[in-house]
């Protein structure tokens, strides 16, 4: 047998085995009511022009149960639509809510999302022991916050990301979105990474991220030099925490939250354009190496590699509440589309045209 084919088969099968091990060991939030968390929890929600899609998120927050000491800090980041009116209407009279207002673009060296999160963390009640960062497209179960905070404490880690069940409806979403879950369940040894001292193995998901407040402040949070200008601020924050000796990682979150990141192909294309170039630390060589490996494993005409990819996709989908078949059968097409999206992202990055919500994606002063 050709040595390259044999090596590809061995690696593809090994990764599928790793996905099965990760799926079995993946942490799950405690059952509702199984733990009594009395410390104060601050939920931090940045909003910028989200009037057309944040209602479900806000209504789910207003309906949260299971926590006796809870606050919601919402930042309106210079929205030019009806975001403020939406927040006011959903939370009318709710004493747990504080709405703060943005004022202009981020200072030099900051991107919009890290700057928003840094301001939210600064505004949080100093008595809070847990900070929960949340995205506007995430819809929590009624006990979602209580179970997330309880998981952080029961797992005895310093940060945890229960991964929401990803809702994918259009063809483009069903091809690409499952790769998010598949990638960390298949490519990362999760329990080892959770306790490793290596920042490169630290992973987190900013859609729903719970952090010990003291650990967050010690590492500098979103204002720290390695985080403030990062497009992938969630991973950058996890690495900043890891460099200070803190532990944490991913967890199952399909029971506590759902998320539909993008609605159709245009939104998906533009959304990934802003971030895929940064997936390998912003290095073209790293992006090329990652895609070369995935294409070598899953785009080659080899039955074993194909079946290994499909099986790992099925494992990831079953574990996280996604679709299994027939979606998993399209794994090679998904990888090919990911490669195309990454090339598009790098082209836009090098041309200097990347923008998101009206702001440049690359912080002022960053190298081209």
Short mmCIF file of C-alpha atoms in Angstrom, two decimals, residues 61-259:
data_model
loop_
_atom_site.label_atom_id
_atom_site.label_comp_id
_atom_site.label_asym_id
_atom_site.label_seq_id
_atom_site.Cartn_x
_atom_site.Cartn_y
_atom_site.Cartn_z
CA UNK A 61 -32.65 35.78 29.96
CA UNK A 62 -35.70 37.37 31.54
CA UNK A 63 -37.12 33.88 32.19
CA UNK A 64 -34.04 32.45 33.94
CA UNK A 65 -34.57 30.43 37.11
CA UNK A 66 -32.42 28.65 39.67
CA UNK A 67 -30.08 31.50 40.67
CA UNK A 68 -30.86 33.61 43.71
CA UNK A 69 -28.27 36.34 43.10
CA UNK A 70 -28.15 37.33 39.46
CA UNK A 71 -27.56 40.46 37.40
CA UNK A 72 -27.68 41.17 33.67
CA UNK A 73 -25.31 43.83 32.37
CA UNK A 74 -26.22 44.76 28.78
CA UNK A 75 -24.05 47.00 26.64
CA UNK A 76 -25.60 48.89 23.77
CA UNK A 77 -22.52 49.37 21.60
CA UNK A 78 -23.56 52.44 19.61
CA UNK A 79 -26.51 50.68 17.96
CA UNK A 80 -28.26 52.58 15.21
CA UNK A 81 -31.42 50.50 15.16
CA UNK A 82 -34.00 49.72 17.83
CA UNK A 83 -31.74 47.65 20.08
CA UNK A 84 -32.15 49.91 23.11
CA UNK A 85 -35.94 49.95 22.75
CA UNK A 86 -35.97 46.17 22.50
CA UNK A 87 -33.95 45.76 25.70
CA UNK A 88 -36.18 48.22 27.52
CA UNK A 89 -39.37 46.50 26.39
CA UNK A 90 -38.25 42.97 27.29
CA UNK A 91 -36.77 43.88 30.68
CA UNK A 92 -39.28 46.56 31.66
CA UNK A 93 -39.16 46.91 35.44
CA UNK A 94 -36.69 44.04 35.95
CA UNK A 95 -34.32 45.13 38.74
CA UNK A 96 -31.68 42.58 37.70
CA UNK A 97 -30.87 44.51 34.50
CA UNK A 98 -28.43 47.34 33.94
CA UNK A 99 -28.15 48.87 30.48
CA UNK A 100 -24.96 50.76 29.74
CA UNK A 101 -24.30 52.74 26.59
CA UNK A 102 -21.30 52.71 24.28
CA UNK A 103 -19.73 55.91 23.14
CA UNK A 104 -17.86 55.81 19.84
CA UNK A 105 -15.44 53.34 18.32
CA UNK A 106 -12.93 51.29 20.34
CA UNK A 107 -9.64 52.96 21.30
CA UNK A 108 -6.49 52.12 19.30
CA UNK A 109 -5.39 48.53 19.76
CA UNK A 110 -8.89 47.19 20.48
CA UNK A 111 -11.42 45.43 18.29
CA UNK A 112 -15.11 45.97 18.92
CA UNK A 113 -16.02 42.68 20.61
CA UNK A 114 -13.11 42.58 23.10
CA UNK A 115 -13.66 46.25 23.90
CA UNK A 116 -17.35 45.62 24.55
CA UNK A 117 -16.60 42.61 26.76
CA UNK A 118 -13.93 44.50 28.68
CA UNK A 119 -16.37 47.32 29.43
CA UNK A 120 -19.03 44.86 30.50
CA UNK A 121 -16.64 43.07 32.87
CA UNK A 122 -15.58 46.40 34.35
CA UNK A 123 -19.23 47.32 34.92
CA UNK A 124 -20.09 44.00 36.58
CA UNK A 125 -20.78 43.95 40.29
CA UNK A 126 -17.43 43.49 42.10
CA UNK A 127 -19.15 41.02 44.41
CA UNK A 128 -19.85 38.60 41.54
CA UNK A 129 -17.94 35.34 41.67
CA UNK A 130 -18.91 34.19 38.17
CA UNK A 131 -18.93 36.13 34.92
CA UNK A 132 -20.97 34.67 32.05
CA UNK A 133 -20.30 36.11 28.59
CA UNK A 134 -23.17 35.58 26.16
CA UNK A 135 -23.80 36.31 22.48
CA UNK A 136 -27.03 37.81 21.19
CA UNK A 137 -27.84 34.78 19.02
CA UNK A 138 -27.83 32.36 21.96
CA UNK A 139 -31.14 31.25 23.48
CA UNK A 140 -30.84 29.78 26.96
CA UNK A 141 -33.05 27.14 28.52
CA UNK A 142 -34.87 28.44 31.61
CA UNK A 143 -32.26 26.83 33.87
CA UNK A 144 -29.38 27.38 31.44
CA UNK A 145 -27.50 29.96 33.50
CA UNK A 146 -27.90 28.05 36.75
CA UNK A 147 -26.58 24.85 35.20
CA UNK A 148 -23.70 26.65 33.46
CA UNK A 149 -22.54 28.33 36.67
CA UNK A 150 -22.98 25.08 38.59
CA UNK A 151 -20.84 23.25 36.03
CA UNK A 152 -18.03 25.77 36.45
CA UNK A 153 -17.96 25.10 40.17
CA UNK A 154 -18.65 21.37 40.19
CA UNK A 155 -15.94 20.69 37.58
CA UNK A 156 -13.47 22.73 39.66
CA UNK A 157 -12.18 24.62 36.66
CA UNK A 158 -11.67 28.33 36.12
CA UNK A 159 -13.53 28.69 32.81
CA UNK A 160 -16.00 26.53 30.93
CA UNK A 161 -17.86 26.78 27.62
CA UNK A 162 -21.01 24.67 27.36
CA UNK A 163 -21.34 24.48 23.58
CA UNK A 164 -24.87 25.45 22.46
CA UNK A 165 -26.74 23.20 20.07
CA UNK A 166 -26.08 24.76 16.69
CA UNK A 167 -29.21 25.36 14.63
CA UNK A 168 -28.55 24.98 10.89
CA UNK A 169 -31.37 25.27 8.38
CA UNK A 170 -30.13 26.28 4.95
CA UNK A 171 -27.94 24.01 2.82
CA UNK A 172 -24.87 26.20 3.42
CA UNK A 173 -25.42 26.14 7.19
CA UNK A 174 -25.85 22.36 7.21
CA UNK A 175 -22.60 21.95 5.29
CA UNK A 176 -20.44 24.26 7.39
CA UNK A 177 -21.86 24.65 10.88
CA UNK A 178 -21.39 21.00 11.96
CA UNK A 179 -17.65 21.41 11.37
CA UNK A 180 -17.50 23.71 14.40
CA UNK A 181 -18.49 20.97 16.81
CA UNK A 182 -16.70 18.27 14.85
CA UNK A 183 -13.39 20.15 14.89
CA UNK A 184 -12.95 20.40 18.65
CA UNK A 185 -14.48 16.99 19.40
CA UNK A 186 -12.25 15.29 16.84
CA UNK A 187 -9.02 17.24 16.71
CA UNK A 188 -8.46 18.17 20.38
CA UNK A 189 -7.83 15.75 23.28
CA UNK A 190 -10.31 17.57 25.49
CA UNK A 191 -9.57 16.30 29.00
CA UNK A 192 -5.82 16.60 28.44
CA UNK A 193 -6.27 20.07 26.97
CA UNK A 194 -8.43 21.12 29.92
CA UNK A 195 -5.56 20.56 32.35
CA UNK A 196 -2.59 21.19 30.11
CA UNK A 197 -0.32 24.14 30.87
CA UNK A 198 0.14 24.83 27.15
CA UNK A 199 -1.77 27.94 25.98
CA UNK A 200 -1.93 26.50 22.44
CA UNK A 201 -4.29 23.77 23.70
CA UNK A 202 -6.68 26.19 25.43
CA UNK A 203 -10.07 26.44 23.74
CA UNK A 204 -13.31 28.22 24.56
CA UNK A 205 -16.45 29.44 22.83
CA UNK A 206 -17.60 33.00 23.37
CA UNK A 207 -21.23 32.18 22.59
CA UNK A 208 -21.58 30.96 26.17
CA UNK A 209 -18.52 31.27 28.40
CA UNK A 210 -18.46 31.17 32.20
CA UNK A 211 -15.32 32.44 33.94
CA UNK A 212 -14.30 32.69 37.55
CA UNK A 213 -14.31 36.44 38.19
CA UNK A 214 -11.05 36.47 40.14
CA UNK A 215 -9.25 34.48 37.45
CA UNK A 216 -10.60 36.82 34.77
CA UNK A 217 -9.29 39.90 36.53
CA UNK A 218 -5.92 38.33 37.31
CA UNK A 219 -5.22 37.48 33.67
CA UNK A 220 -6.31 40.92 32.47
CA UNK A 221 -9.47 39.71 30.78
CA UNK A 222 -10.42 41.11 27.39
CA UNK A 223 -8.18 44.12 27.97
CA UNK A 224 -5.00 42.01 28.14
CA UNK A 225 -2.55 42.54 25.25
CA UNK A 226 -3.17 39.15 23.62
CA UNK A 227 -6.95 39.47 23.69
CA UNK A 228 -7.87 43.08 22.97
CA UNK A 229 -7.06 42.94 19.24
CA UNK A 230 -8.07 39.32 18.61
CA UNK A 231 -10.84 38.43 16.18
CA UNK A 232 -11.19 35.10 18.02
CA UNK A 233 -11.33 36.76 21.41
CA UNK A 234 -12.77 33.67 23.11
CA UNK A 235 -9.76 31.50 22.28
CA UNK A 236 -7.40 34.38 23.05
CA UNK A 237 -9.02 34.80 26.47
CA UNK A 238 -8.72 31.05 27.17
CA UNK A 239 -5.01 31.26 26.33
CA UNK A 240 -4.52 34.30 28.55
CA UNK A 241 -6.14 32.39 31.41
CA UNK A 242 -3.96 29.37 30.69
CA UNK A 243 -0.78 31.45 30.75
CA UNK A 244 -1.70 32.42 34.31
CA UNK A 245 -2.14 28.81 35.34
CA UNK A 246 -5.92 28.58 35.07
CA UNK A 247 -7.74 25.53 33.71
CA UNK A 248 -10.86 24.97 31.67
CA UNK A 249 -12.29 24.13 28.27
CA UNK A 250 -15.35 22.91 26.42
CA UNK A 251 -18.44 21.10 27.68
CA UNK A 252 -21.72 19.77 26.35
CA UNK A 253 -24.27 22.56 26.14
CA UNK A 254 -27.07 21.28 23.93
CA UNK A 255 -29.37 20.97 26.96
CA UNK A 256 -28.80 24.51 28.18
CA UNK A 257 -28.64 26.65 25.02
CA UNK A 258 -29.20 26.84 21.27
CA UNK A 259 -27.63 29.15 18.71
#
